[in-house]
Amino acid sequence: AKMAALLRSQWRNLRQRHCLSAFARYRSTQHNRDLLLDINKRHDQRFTYHSESEFDNTETRPLVLLIGWLNSQQKHMTKYCDLLYNPMGMDSVTILPKAQHVLDPKQAQAAARAVVELVTMPEFASRPILVHGFSVGGFLWGCSLLEMQAQGVVDQAKNSIRCAIFDSPVDLEGIPYGVAAATFKNPVLRLSAQKGIEAIMALNKPAMSLYQASSGAFKTDSLNLPKHVMYSHYDVVTDAIRIEEVMQGWSSKAVVTHTLFDDSEHVMHMRRYFNDYKEALEQFVLPKLT
């Protein structure tokens, strides 16, 4: 009887400790969501926190910032979280670029300030951070680099961010070409449309100034992060030759690798070549977390 009572007591203590530990992990995940809500309110943005389990210990768990493509939806980003990053033991934060982020410099800069606050906040200091940008995510990341320089937090960001992945990157300098190429197959019409779009963009001087500054920051990368680029010569929105020129410039200061897909369209590489995409991502990311 005494042995049975002792076993029951030990079992109760074990269950209590387990419940307290699970509750603490739940509070940690909820605290991360609360932090993002505060950032969202201050900067009028919409970050979303994604964890594999509400009861994961997040204090040192790696974190990936996913900057989606124009008008991407949360259901699109969730596939990258669930199929790629959660199996690698990582949580995710997503931001979904909208038209106003591209057309309105104030909105782009507000998003950049939110990104900078996220990657430099003390609460995430013990968590390795990765950046994964899609399409115009390259433009917003360029704006974020500008904001880091303006705030003087480049070194702080370097301590937190381990690497960057860019899928079908467009840093806005390539937007006129991309829109024209997606609209016209005839080379003459394509070139005419590209020149017309460039002229229209040039009329918006504040926006053009930010486009050019973001493009410069994206290409020079003051963080000198290791990078992996996913792209395709079949992509009519992204100029593959321009991407290769940018990668060549990066390679003088940092490790730059890439995956070139044969015939997948803009930001469709994972969908068309899932196994190749997953393998390339794991080979690049996992060594950065050790």
mmCIF file of C-alpha atoms in Angstrom, residues 44-45 68-73 95-109 111 136-137 139-140 143 172 175 201 204 207 210-211:
data_model
loop_
_atom_site.group_PDB
_atom_site.id
_atom_site.type_symbol
_atom_site.label_atom_id
_atom_site.label_comp_id
_atom_site.label_asym_id
_atom_site.label_seq_id
_atom_site.Cartn_x
_atom_site.Cartn_y
_atom_site.Cartn_z
ATOM 1 C CA ASP A 44 0.343 49.349 -39.328
ATOM 2 C CA GLN A 45 1.600 46.054 -40.751
ATOM 3 C CA GLY A 68 5.951 36.946 -49.623
ATOM 4 C CA TRP A 69 5.373 37.965 -53.206
ATOM 5 C CA LEU A 70 2.962 40.689 -54.253
ATOM 6 C CA ASN A 71 -0.583 39.818 -53.112
ATOM 7 C CA SER A 72 0.503 36.450 -51.761
ATOM 8 C CA GLN A 73 -1.781 34.953 -49.146
ATOM 9 C CA ILE A 95 4.683 39.432 -43.991
ATOM 10 C CA LEU A 96 2.592 39.655 -47.168
ATOM 11 C CA PRO A 97 3.457 42.569 -49.497
ATOM 12 C CA LYS A 98 0.507 44.462 -50.964
ATOM 13 C CA ALA A 99 0.302 46.959 -53.788
ATOM 14 C CA GLN A 100 0.652 49.875 -51.364
ATOM 15 C CA HIS A 101 4.041 48.555 -50.270
ATOM 16 C CA VAL A 102 5.248 48.938 -53.852
ATOM 17 C CA LEU A 103 3.433 52.124 -54.868
ATOM 18 C CA ASP A 104 3.564 54.153 -51.654
ATOM 19 C CA PRO A 105 7.051 54.881 -50.251
ATOM 20 C CA LYS A 106 5.607 55.572 -46.798
ATOM 21 C CA GLN A 107 4.067 52.100 -46.654
ATOM 22 C CA ALA A 108 7.285 50.467 -47.864
ATOM 23 C CA GLN A 109 9.290 52.334 -45.224
ATOM 24 C CA ALA A 111 7.135 47.757 -43.430
ATOM 25 C CA VAL A 136 9.204 41.921 -54.585
ATOM 26 C CA GLY A 137 10.288 40.696 -51.174
ATOM 27 C CA PHE A 139 12.534 45.266 -52.742
ATOM 28 C CA LEU A 140 11.203 45.256 -49.168
ATOM 29 C CA CYS A 143 14.219 48.937 -47.873
ATOM 30 C CA LEU A 172 11.952 46.832 -58.418
ATOM 31 C CA ILE A 175 9.755 45.439 -62.541
ATOM 32 C CA MET A 201 7.504 55.132 -62.707
ATOM 33 C CA ASN A 204 6.608 59.398 -59.201
ATOM 34 C CA ALA A 207 8.829 56.312 -55.228
ATOM 35 C CA LEU A 210 13.194 54.750 -52.939
ATOM 36 C CA TYR A 211 13.250 52.139 -55.727
#
